[in-house]
Amino acid sequence: MRRNREECAALDAADPLAAMRQEFTLPEGVLYLDGNSLGALPSGTPARVARMIEHEWGHGLIRSWNDAGWYGLPARLGDRLAPMLGAAPGQVVVCDSTSVNLFKVLGAALRLRPGRRTVLAERVAFPTDLYITEGVTSLFDGARSVLLPSAADLDAHLGEDVAAVVLSHVDYRTGELLDMAAVTERVHRAGALMIWDVCHTAGALPISFDDCDVDFAVGCGYKYLNGGPGAPAFLYAAERHQGEARQPLSGWFGHARPFAFEPGYEPTGGIRRFLTGTPPLLGMAALDASLDVWEKVDLAAVRAKSLALTSLFMDLVEPLGLEVVTPRTEELRGSQVAVRHEDGYAVVQALIERGVIGDFRAPDLIRFGFTPLYLSYVDVWEAARHLREVLESGEWRDERFARRSDVT
């Protein structure tokens, strides 16, 4: 159903999440539809980071490793994040980057499946997943990575040599959502381990790692979770694997007795064995502040509004002649909408000049991310209006919009 602006305003008036917008600092005159790349700033984050800098670091100095609880922060943040991921306590830890964490869990998975040497990944996955998979398999004698044309081709490749499968819960380009439970069950039937990348679903919709019997997962803190640029990532390791799993980056924070300063490595028990080096505490303070916001909301309500916002946007852009590549079927859709345009980069730049911030993914995809905690229905209506005007006026053809920046 194509709605007008007044109808969208009425939806905002009845929106149970409308009050959450005040939890974020957003610039005037900006419609921010890029929270699937970098989330907005929670209003409590500056004070939380300042407290760590001025008091915990400035006054407490090194004593804050104990007095302010710095040492246990990776596991404590993991336990705060765990309910959003459908995980029991002790299975999530916040640390490092998504790439580093994928390296760790993939190395652990290969060791848990001796005699199997194939890792399956999707050719169209976010490239870092493919690069890390290629790097890890090169370190294991006889191991190899096989790239699937798409996740739909998984069953044809699930042979007896497959040790692990790495898939993104949501396709970063199209926004297509995979059925976590069904895919994991098929992988397990073949005797392999399942690793999920949930960068584009953590904070966007309910996830159920434990109920889906997931083995390992990784995700970032800076997209829908609003942890800030370069925020620490997280990893999930099912409790059943923690006793035997050995991850390859055996740094001192994962040691059983890190302050014994012993020359040999002995992994600690539980999820902390997936830690490596000293945690980035300032980034963790920012993520900690963002979790204060998330503990106030119901992810089911977030998901309901996400689906409503994305459906509204697709209805509004349908008459513009753009190919919408994001699935219309709700259970197959994450929290973004992607459309094709052969000069998509220029169109995005023209929109940004108008204050509508989306992003571009080569070769021809324009992506719009929908973050229900701070986007309104009227925001979506206005964003679609600007897109229509940019296309109809042809203003995107101005040569300044075609000049590429380092980050696209």
Tab-separated table of C-alpha atoms in Angstrom:
chain	number	residue	atom	x	y	z
A	1	MET	CA	0.000	0.000	0.000
A	2	ARG	CA	1.429	3.401	-1.028
A	3	ARG	CA	0.932	5.837	1.869
A	4	ASN	CA	0.965	9.629	1.897
A	5	ARG	CA	2.875	11.796	4.349
A	6	GLU	CA	-0.110	12.326	6.648
A	7	GLU	CA	-0.657	8.578	6.964
A	8	CYS	CA	3.025	8.151	7.837
A	9	ALA	CA	2.708	10.831	10.519
A	10	ALA	CA	-0.225	8.905	11.987
A	11	LEU	CA	1.898	5.755	12.104
A	12	ASP	CA	4.583	7.702	13.976
A	13	ALA	CA	2.034	8.931	16.505
A	14	ALA	CA	1.108	5.314	17.289
A	15	ASP	CA	4.683	3.957	17.183
A	16	PRO	CA	5.648	2.242	20.499
A	17	LEU	CA	9.347	2.857	19.699
A	18	ALA	CA	8.999	6.552	18.864
A	19	ALA	CA	10.415	7.680	22.221
A	20	MET	CA	13.672	5.810	21.561
A	21	ARG	CA	14.740	8.499	19.090
A	22	GLN	CA	15.680	10.739	22.022
A	23	GLU	CA	18.284	8.161	23.024
A	24	PHE	CA	20.391	9.187	20.020
A	25	THR	CA	22.230	12.289	18.870
A	26	LEU	CA	21.352	12.983	15.241
A	27	PRO	CA	22.287	16.049	13.167
A	28	GLU	CA	19.526	18.447	12.205
A	29	GLY	CA	18.417	18.143	8.599
A	30	VAL	CA	19.820	14.650	8.096
A	31	LEU	CA	17.833	11.536	7.221
A	32	TYR	CA	20.210	8.774	8.250
A	33	LEU	CA	19.610	5.548	6.329
A	34	ASP	CA	23.090	4.099	6.769
A	35	GLY	CA	22.851	2.557	10.222
A	36	ASN	CA	23.532	-0.797	8.570
A	37	SER	CA	27.095	0.497	8.036
A	38	LEU	CA	27.619	2.774	11.045
A	39	GLY	CA	25.021	3.269	13.718
A	40	ALA	CA	24.127	6.683	15.115
A	41	LEU	CA	25.622	8.040	18.333
A	42	PRO	CA	23.712	7.097	21.503
A	43	SER	CA	23.264	10.189	23.653
A	44	GLY	CA	24.826	8.497	26.691
A	45	THR	CA	28.026	7.436	24.940
A	46	PRO	CA	30.103	10.641	25.280
A	47	ALA	CA	29.668	10.711	29.059
A	48	ARG	CA	30.450	7.004	29.401
A	49	VAL	CA	33.660	7.313	27.371
A	50	ALA	CA	34.589	10.531	29.192
A	51	ARG	CA	34.177	8.768	32.542
A	52	MET	CA	36.592	6.075	31.481
A	53	ILE	CA	39.081	8.647	30.193
A	54	GLU	CA	38.838	11.220	32.969
A	55	HIS	CA	38.174	9.096	36.046
A	56	GLU	CA	39.046	5.455	35.412
A	57	TRP	CA	42.171	6.231	33.377
A	58	GLY	CA	42.935	9.794	34.522
A	59	HIS	CA	42.580	9.161	38.258
A	60	GLY	CA	42.492	5.409	38.686
A	61	LEU	CA	45.379	4.810	36.299
A	62	ILE	CA	46.544	1.189	36.271
A	63	ARG	CA	44.501	0.447	39.381
A	64	SER	CA	41.387	0.514	37.198
A	65	TRP	CA	42.188	-2.929	35.788
A	66	ASN	CA	40.895	-4.117	39.159
A	67	ASP	CA	38.970	-1.209	40.702
A	68	ALA	CA	36.940	-0.323	37.573
A	69	GLY	CA	36.649	-3.915	36.382
A	70	TRP	CA	38.577	-3.437	33.142
A	71	TYR	CA	39.960	-6.966	33.194
A	72	GLY	CA	36.573	-8.676	33.114
A	73	LEU	CA	34.926	-6.256	30.671
A	74	PRO	CA	35.126	-8.486	27.518
A	75	ALA	CA	33.155	-11.271	29.200
A	76	ARG	CA	30.744	-8.930	31.000
A	77	LEU	CA	29.872	-7.160	27.757
A	78	GLY	CA	29.448	-10.564	26.125
A	79	ASP	CA	26.919	-11.542	28.765
A	80	ARG	CA	25.063	-8.238	28.294
A	81	LEU	CA	24.933	-8.845	24.552
A	82	ALA	CA	23.998	-12.534	24.823
A	83	PRO	CA	20.207	-12.077	25.299
A	84	MET	CA	20.024	-10.162	21.989
A	85	LEU	CA	21.668	-13.145	20.311
A	86	GLY	CA	19.596	-15.856	21.942
A	87	ALA	CA	22.591	-17.159	23.855
A	88	ALA	CA	22.927	-18.300	27.455
A	89	PRO	CA	25.580	-16.571	29.585
A	90	GLY	CA	29.201	-17.607	29.122
A	91	GLN	CA	29.045	-18.108	25.354
A	92	VAL	CA	29.678	-14.601	23.994
A	93	VAL	CA	32.775	-12.467	24.401
A	94	VAL	CA	33.459	-8.958	23.073
A	95	CYS	CA	36.902	-8.558	21.534
A	96	ASP	CA	38.974	-7.689	18.473
A	97	SER	CA	37.373	-7.195	15.030
A	98	THR	CA	35.005	-9.379	13.037
A	99	SER	CA	37.868	-10.449	10.758
A	100	VAL	CA	40.104	-11.462	13.670
A	101	ASN	CA	37.268	-13.292	15.403
A	102	LEU	CA	36.412	-15.199	12.237
A	103	PHE	CA	40.049	-16.252	11.992
A	104	LYS	CA	39.846	-17.587	15.540
A	105	VAL	CA	36.602	-19.535	15.286
A	106	LEU	CA	37.402	-20.936	11.842
A	107	GLY	CA	40.786	-22.144	13.069
A	108	ALA	CA	39.077	-23.740	16.057
A	109	ALA	CA	36.464	-25.389	13.820
A	110	LEU	CA	39.099	-26.969	11.565
A	111	ARG	CA	40.842	-28.424	14.610
A	112	LEU	CA	37.533	-29.818	15.862
A	113	ARG	CA	37.050	-31.720	12.605
A	114	PRO	CA	40.349	-33.519	11.983
A	115	GLY	CA	40.435	-35.381	8.707
A	116	ARG	CA	38.078	-32.896	7.073
A	117	ARG	CA	39.746	-30.114	5.114
A	118	THR	CA	37.104	-28.203	3.139
A	119	VAL	CA	35.509	-24.923	4.212
A	120	LEU	CA	32.459	-23.735	2.293
A	121	ALA	CA	31.646	-20.049	1.907
A	122	GLU	CA	29.406	-18.023	-0.367
A	123	ARG	CA	31.115	-16.269	-3.278
A	124	VAL	CA	29.030	-13.134	-2.724
A	125	ALA	CA	29.770	-12.951	1.023
A	126	PHE	CA	31.303	-9.808	2.449
A	127	PRO	CA	34.869	-9.999	1.121
A	128	THR	CA	36.636	-10.027	4.488
A	129	ASP	CA	34.962	-13.360	5.255
A	130	LEU	CA	36.369	-14.794	2.039
A	131	TYR	CA	39.826	-13.324	2.614
A	132	ILE	CA	39.993	-14.721	6.148
A	133	THR	CA	38.729	-18.122	4.993
A	134	GLU	CA	41.408	-18.190	2.321
A	135	GLY	CA	44.061	-17.193	4.856
A	136	VAL	CA	43.071	-19.745	7.496
A	137	THR	CA	42.836	-22.689	5.098
A	138	SER	CA	46.289	-21.834	3.714
A	139	LEU	CA	47.729	-22.521	7.180
A	140	PHE	CA	46.248	-26.028	7.477
A	141	ASP	CA	47.951	-28.744	5.456
A	142	GLY	CA	45.637	-29.878	2.665
A	143	ALA	CA	42.828	-27.510	3.629
A	144	ARG	CA	40.935	-25.573	0.993
A	145	SER	CA	38.089	-23.114	0.671
A	146	VAL	CA	35.307	-23.699	-1.828
A	147	LEU	CA	33.151	-20.747	-2.836
A	148	LEU	CA	29.493	-21.462	-3.490
A	149	PRO	CA	27.718	-19.477	-6.224
A	150	SER	CA	25.046	-18.800	-3.586
A	151	ALA	CA	23.745	-20.234	-0.328
A	152	ALA	CA	21.104	-22.073	-2.363
A	153	ASP	CA	23.903	-24.326	-3.697
A	154	LEU	CA	24.954	-25.496	-0.229
A	155	ASP	CA	23.456	-28.997	-0.293
A	156	ALA	CA	25.247	-29.935	-3.518
A	157	HIS	CA	28.614	-29.297	-1.831
A	158	LEU	CA	28.073	-30.760	1.641
A	159	GLY	CA	30.345	-33.790	1.316
A	160	GLU	CA	32.250	-35.857	3.857
A	161	ASP	CA	35.329	-33.619	3.572
A	162	VAL	CA	33.541	-30.445	4.685
A	163	ALA	CA	34.748	-29.309	8.100
A	164	ALA	CA	32.897	-26.016	8.373
A	165	VAL	CA	30.504	-23.707	6.557
A	166	VAL	CA	30.758	-19.903	6.842
A	167	LEU	CA	27.664	-17.922	5.822
A	168	SER	CA	26.278	-14.440	6.394
A	169	HIS	CA	22.884	-14.366	8.080
A	170	VAL	CA	21.973	-11.434	5.815
A	171	ASP	CA	23.465	-10.745	2.382
A	172	TYR	CA	25.206	-7.385	2.827
A	173	ARG	CA	24.343	-6.407	-0.755
A	174	THR	CA	20.714	-7.412	-1.157
A	175	GLY	CA	19.435	-7.712	2.405
A	176	GLU	CA	18.292	-11.317	1.879
A	177	LEU	CA	17.914	-13.209	5.169
A	178	LEU	CA	18.785	-16.904	5.513
A	179	ASP	CA	16.938	-19.369	7.745
A	180	MET	CA	19.517	-19.904	10.499
A	181	ALA	CA	17.883	-22.977	12.038
A	182	ALA	CA	17.261	-24.801	8.765
A	183	VAL	CA	20.714	-24.142	7.302
A	184	THR	CA	22.476	-25.099	10.533
A	185	GLU	CA	20.539	-28.356	10.719
A	186	ARG	CA	21.546	-29.293	7.154
A	187	VAL	CA	25.198	-28.540	7.866
A	188	HIS	CA	25.126	-30.664	11.019
A	189	ARG	CA	23.489	-33.525	9.132
A	190	ALA	CA	26.597	-33.578	6.957
A	191	GLY	CA	28.865	-33.707	10.014
A	192	ALA	CA	30.236	-30.168	9.571
A	193	LEU	CA	30.293	-27.171	11.893
A	194	MET	CA	28.288	-23.998	11.235
A	195	ILE	CA	29.777	-20.503	11.545
A	196	TRP	CA	27.483	-17.502	11.110
A	197	ASP	CA	28.403	-13.894	10.370
A	198	VAL	CA	25.650	-11.804	11.979
A	199	CYS	CA	27.083	-8.333	11.352
A	200	HIS	CA	23.925	-7.316	9.503
A	201	THR	CA	21.409	-8.850	11.911
A	202	ALA	CA	22.726	-8.214	15.445
A	203	GLY	CA	20.480	-5.429	16.716
A	204	ALA	CA	18.207	-5.589	13.676
A	205	LEU	CA	16.147	-8.658	14.534
A	206	PRO	CA	15.906	-11.429	17.142
A	207	ILE	CA	18.608	-14.105	16.805
A	208	SER	CA	18.522	-17.533	18.473
A	209	PHE	CA	21.996	-19.059	18.520
A	210	ASP	CA	21.211	-21.621	21.205
A	211	ASP	CA	17.838	-22.679	19.815
A	212	CYS	CA	19.323	-22.973	16.310
A	213	ASP	CA	22.180	-25.153	17.640
A	214	VAL	CA	24.796	-22.815	16.138
A	215	ASP	CA	28.433	-23.790	16.688
A	216	PHE	CA	30.219	-20.457	16.259
A	217	ALA	CA	29.296	-16.935	15.198
A	218	VAL	CA	30.916	-13.545	14.774
A	219	GLY	CA	29.524	-10.041	14.501
A	220	CYS	CA	30.449	-6.383	14.799
A	221	GLY	CA	29.448	-3.706	17.282
A	222	TYR	CA	29.314	-0.646	15.053
A	223	LYS	CA	26.300	-1.211	12.789
A	224	TYR	CA	22.853	-1.684	14.308
A	225	LEU	CA	24.385	-1.998	17.796
A	226	ASN	CA	25.581	1.644	17.619
A	227	GLY	CA	28.899	0.962	19.353
A	228	GLY	CA	30.805	3.570	17.315
A	229	PRO	CA	33.306	3.487	14.433
A	230	GLY	CA	35.662	0.543	14.811
A	231	ALA	CA	33.737	-0.716	17.842
A	232	PRO	CA	34.900	-4.050	19.249
A	233	ALA	CA	33.321	-7.090	17.650
A	234	PHE	CA	32.006	-10.207	19.365
A	235	LEU	CA	32.145	-13.944	18.939
A	236	TYR	CA	29.907	-16.759	20.057
A	237	ALA	CA	31.166	-20.236	20.850
A	238	ALA	CA	28.629	-22.846	21.940
A	239	GLU	CA	29.374	-24.154	25.426
A	240	ARG	CA	29.612	-27.710	24.111
A	241	HIS	CA	32.728	-26.781	22.124
A	242	GLN	CA	34.531	-24.647	24.676
A	243	GLY	CA	36.368	-27.426	26.476
A	244	GLU	CA	37.979	-28.812	23.332
A	245	ALA	CA	38.219	-25.773	21.070
A	246	ARG	CA	41.697	-24.364	20.479
A	247	GLN	CA	41.805	-21.087	18.637
A	248	PRO	CA	45.037	-20.213	16.782
A	249	LEU	CA	45.673	-16.698	18.159
A	250	SER	CA	46.867	-17.836	21.566
A	251	GLY	CA	47.547	-14.499	23.237
A	252	TRP	CA	48.005	-13.772	26.898
A	253	PHE	CA	44.430	-12.711	27.671
A	254	GLY	CA	43.263	-16.203	26.713
A	255	HIS	CA	45.823	-17.886	28.976
A	256	ALA	CA	44.705	-19.774	32.070
A	257	ARG	CA	47.052	-17.664	34.232
A	258	PRO	CA	47.942	-14.511	32.287
A	259	PHE	CA	49.725	-12.873	35.208
A	260	ALA	CA	51.883	-15.893	35.970
A	261	PHE	CA	53.896	-14.873	32.882
A	262	GLU	CA	54.700	-18.465	31.957
A	263	PRO	CA	56.512	-19.218	28.665
A	264	GLY	CA	54.113	-21.976	27.544
A	265	TYR	CA	50.491	-21.448	26.519
A	266	GLU	CA	47.626	-23.076	28.381
A	267	PRO	CA	44.124	-21.908	27.405
A	268	THR	CA	41.774	-20.811	30.121
A	269	GLY	CA	38.370	-22.430	30.440
A	270	GLY	CA	35.125	-21.166	28.954
A	271	ILE	CA	34.578	-18.392	26.472
A	272	ARG	CA	37.614	-16.396	27.647
A	273	ARG	CA	39.882	-18.825	25.798
A	274	PHE	CA	38.852	-16.952	22.638
A	275	LEU	CA	40.484	-13.752	23.895
A	276	THR	CA	43.864	-12.820	22.492
A	277	GLY	CA	45.421	-9.476	23.429
A	278	THR	CA	44.721	-6.510	25.667
A	279	PRO	CA	41.151	-5.283	25.008
A	280	PRO	CA	40.475	-1.851	23.422
A	281	LEU	CA	38.858	-0.366	26.500
A	282	LEU	CA	37.748	3.015	25.118
A	283	GLY	CA	35.839	1.257	22.347
A	284	MET	CA	34.359	-1.118	24.889
A	285	ALA	CA	33.130	1.814	26.973
A	286	ALA	CA	31.225	3.130	23.950
A	287	LEU	CA	29.690	-0.269	23.245
A	288	ASP	CA	28.807	-0.594	26.914
A	289	ALA	CA	26.852	2.668	26.691
A	290	SER	CA	24.978	1.508	23.595
A	291	LEU	CA	23.856	-1.637	25.402
A	292	ASP	CA	22.169	0.596	27.980
A	293	VAL	CA	19.824	1.606	25.150
A	294	TRP	CA	19.240	-1.931	23.917
A	295	GLU	CA	18.252	-3.180	27.344
A	296	LYS	CA	15.238	-0.838	27.177
A	297	VAL	CA	13.695	-2.343	24.040
A	298	ASP	CA	12.049	-5.543	22.855
A	299	LEU	CA	13.714	-6.932	19.731
A	300	ALA	CA	10.371	-8.294	18.554
A	301	ALA	CA	9.075	-4.703	18.417
A	302	VAL	CA	12.236	-3.634	16.605
A	303	ARG	CA	11.728	-6.373	14.035
A	304	ALA	CA	8.066	-5.477	13.516
A	305	LYS	CA	8.888	-1.833	12.858
A	306	SER	CA	11.843	-2.770	10.648
A	307	LEU	CA	9.583	-4.813	8.408
A	308	ALA	CA	7.020	-2.024	8.308
A	309	LEU	CA	9.647	0.605	7.390
A	310	THR	CA	11.229	-1.506	4.669
A	311	SER	CA	7.838	-2.421	3.211
A	312	LEU	CA	6.848	1.251	3.194
A	313	PHE	CA	10.030	2.240	1.388
A	314	MET	CA	9.670	-0.480	-1.238
A	315	ASP	CA	6.075	0.612	-1.873
A	316	LEU	CA	7.179	4.225	-2.287
A	317	VAL	CA	10.090	3.537	-4.659
A	318	GLU	CA	8.275	0.963	-6.775
A	319	PRO	CA	6.955	3.578	-9.270
A	320	LEU	CA	10.466	4.973	-9.851
A	321	GLY	CA	11.506	2.234	-12.280
A	322	LEU	CA	14.335	0.949	-10.080
A	323	GLU	CA	14.963	-2.757	-9.614
A	324	VAL	CA	14.436	-3.586	-5.950
A	325	VAL	CA	16.723	-6.545	-5.217
A	326	THR	CA	15.691	-6.993	-1.584
A	327	PRO	CA	13.099	-9.758	-1.094
A	328	ARG	CA	9.509	-8.654	-0.628
A	329	THR	CA	8.780	-11.737	1.495
A	330	GLU	CA	9.219	-10.640	5.111
A	331	GLU	CA	10.868	-13.774	6.451
A	332	LEU	CA	13.516	-13.469	3.730
A	333	ARG	CA	14.382	-9.835	4.472
A	334	GLY	CA	16.766	-8.178	6.898
A	335	SER	CA	16.572	-4.466	7.767
A	336	GLN	CA	17.765	-2.834	4.555
A	337	VAL	CA	16.504	-2.207	1.029
A	338	ALA	CA	18.820	-2.297	-1.977
A	339	VAL	CA	18.008	-1.022	-5.454
A	340	ARG	CA	19.965	-1.124	-8.695
A	341	HIS	CA	21.043	1.896	-10.707
A	342	GLU	CA	23.883	1.856	-13.228
A	343	ASP	CA	25.148	5.175	-11.814
A	344	GLY	CA	24.314	4.319	-8.231
A	345	TYR	CA	27.363	6.021	-6.771
A	346	ALA	CA	26.403	9.399	-8.269
A	347	VAL	CA	22.788	9.013	-7.143
A	348	VAL	CA	23.943	8.343	-3.574
A	349	GLN	CA	26.192	11.409	-3.616
A	350	ALA	CA	23.325	13.575	-4.852
A	351	LEU	CA	21.128	12.265	-2.043
A	352	ILE	CA	23.845	12.930	0.538
A	353	GLU	CA	24.041	16.537	-0.609
A	354	ARG	CA	20.316	16.752	0.180
A	355	GLY	CA	20.924	15.282	3.642
A	356	VAL	CA	19.706	11.760	2.847
A	357	ILE	CA	22.532	9.389	3.767
A	358	GLY	CA	22.502	5.905	2.276
A	359	ASP	CA	25.441	4.115	0.697
A	360	PHE	CA	26.687	2.441	-2.466
A	361	ARG	CA	28.076	-1.028	-3.089
A	362	ALA	CA	29.806	-1.801	-6.363
A	363	PRO	CA	28.960	-2.277	-9.073
A	364	ASP	CA	25.441	-0.812	-9.046
A	365	LEU	CA	23.672	-1.192	-5.698
A	366	ILE	CA	22.245	1.641	-3.619
A	367	ARG	CA	21.576	0.522	-0.050
A	368	PHE	CA	19.248	2.065	2.497
A	369	GLY	CA	19.442	0.794	6.071
A	370	PHE	CA	16.423	1.036	8.360
A	371	THR	CA	17.136	1.411	12.060
A	372	PRO	CA	13.817	1.418	13.918
A	373	LEU	CA	15.096	3.031	17.118
A	374	TYR	CA	15.726	6.395	15.474
A	375	LEU	CA	13.983	6.345	12.088
A	376	SER	CA	10.365	7.419	11.714
A	377	TYR	CA	7.798	6.618	9.049
A	378	VAL	CA	7.872	10.241	7.934
A	379	ASP	CA	11.677	9.971	7.591
A	380	VAL	CA	11.164	7.063	5.202
A	381	TRP	CA	8.531	8.962	3.226
A	382	GLU	CA	10.838	11.970	2.926
A	383	ALA	CA	13.803	9.822	1.873
A	384	ALA	CA	11.710	8.273	-0.913
A	385	ARG	CA	10.586	11.758	-1.981
A	386	HIS	CA	14.187	12.943	-2.259
A	387	LEU	CA	15.131	9.841	-4.243
A	388	ARG	CA	12.281	10.492	-6.658
A	389	GLU	CA	13.303	14.122	-7.103
A	390	VAL	CA	16.975	13.258	-7.644
A	391	LEU	CA	16.049	10.763	-10.359
A	392	GLU	CA	13.416	12.908	-12.046
A	393	SER	CA	15.535	16.072	-12.061
A	394	GLY	CA	18.658	14.270	-13.270
A	395	GLU	CA	20.741	16.256	-10.788
A	396	TRP	CA	22.829	13.168	-10.073
A	397	ARG	CA	24.402	13.639	-13.530
A	398	ASP	CA	26.431	16.614	-12.291
A	399	GLU	CA	30.079	15.614	-12.694
A	400	ARG	CA	30.940	16.396	-9.070
A	401	PHE	CA	28.766	13.478	-7.955
A	402	ALA	CA	30.794	11.015	-10.046
A	403	ARG	CA	34.122	11.759	-8.315
A	404	ARG	CA	34.946	8.778	-6.125
A	405	SER	CA	36.122	9.164	-2.537
A	406	ASP	CA	38.341	6.617	-0.813
A	407	VAL	CA	35.321	5.171	1.008
A	408	THR	CA	32.281	4.499	-1.173
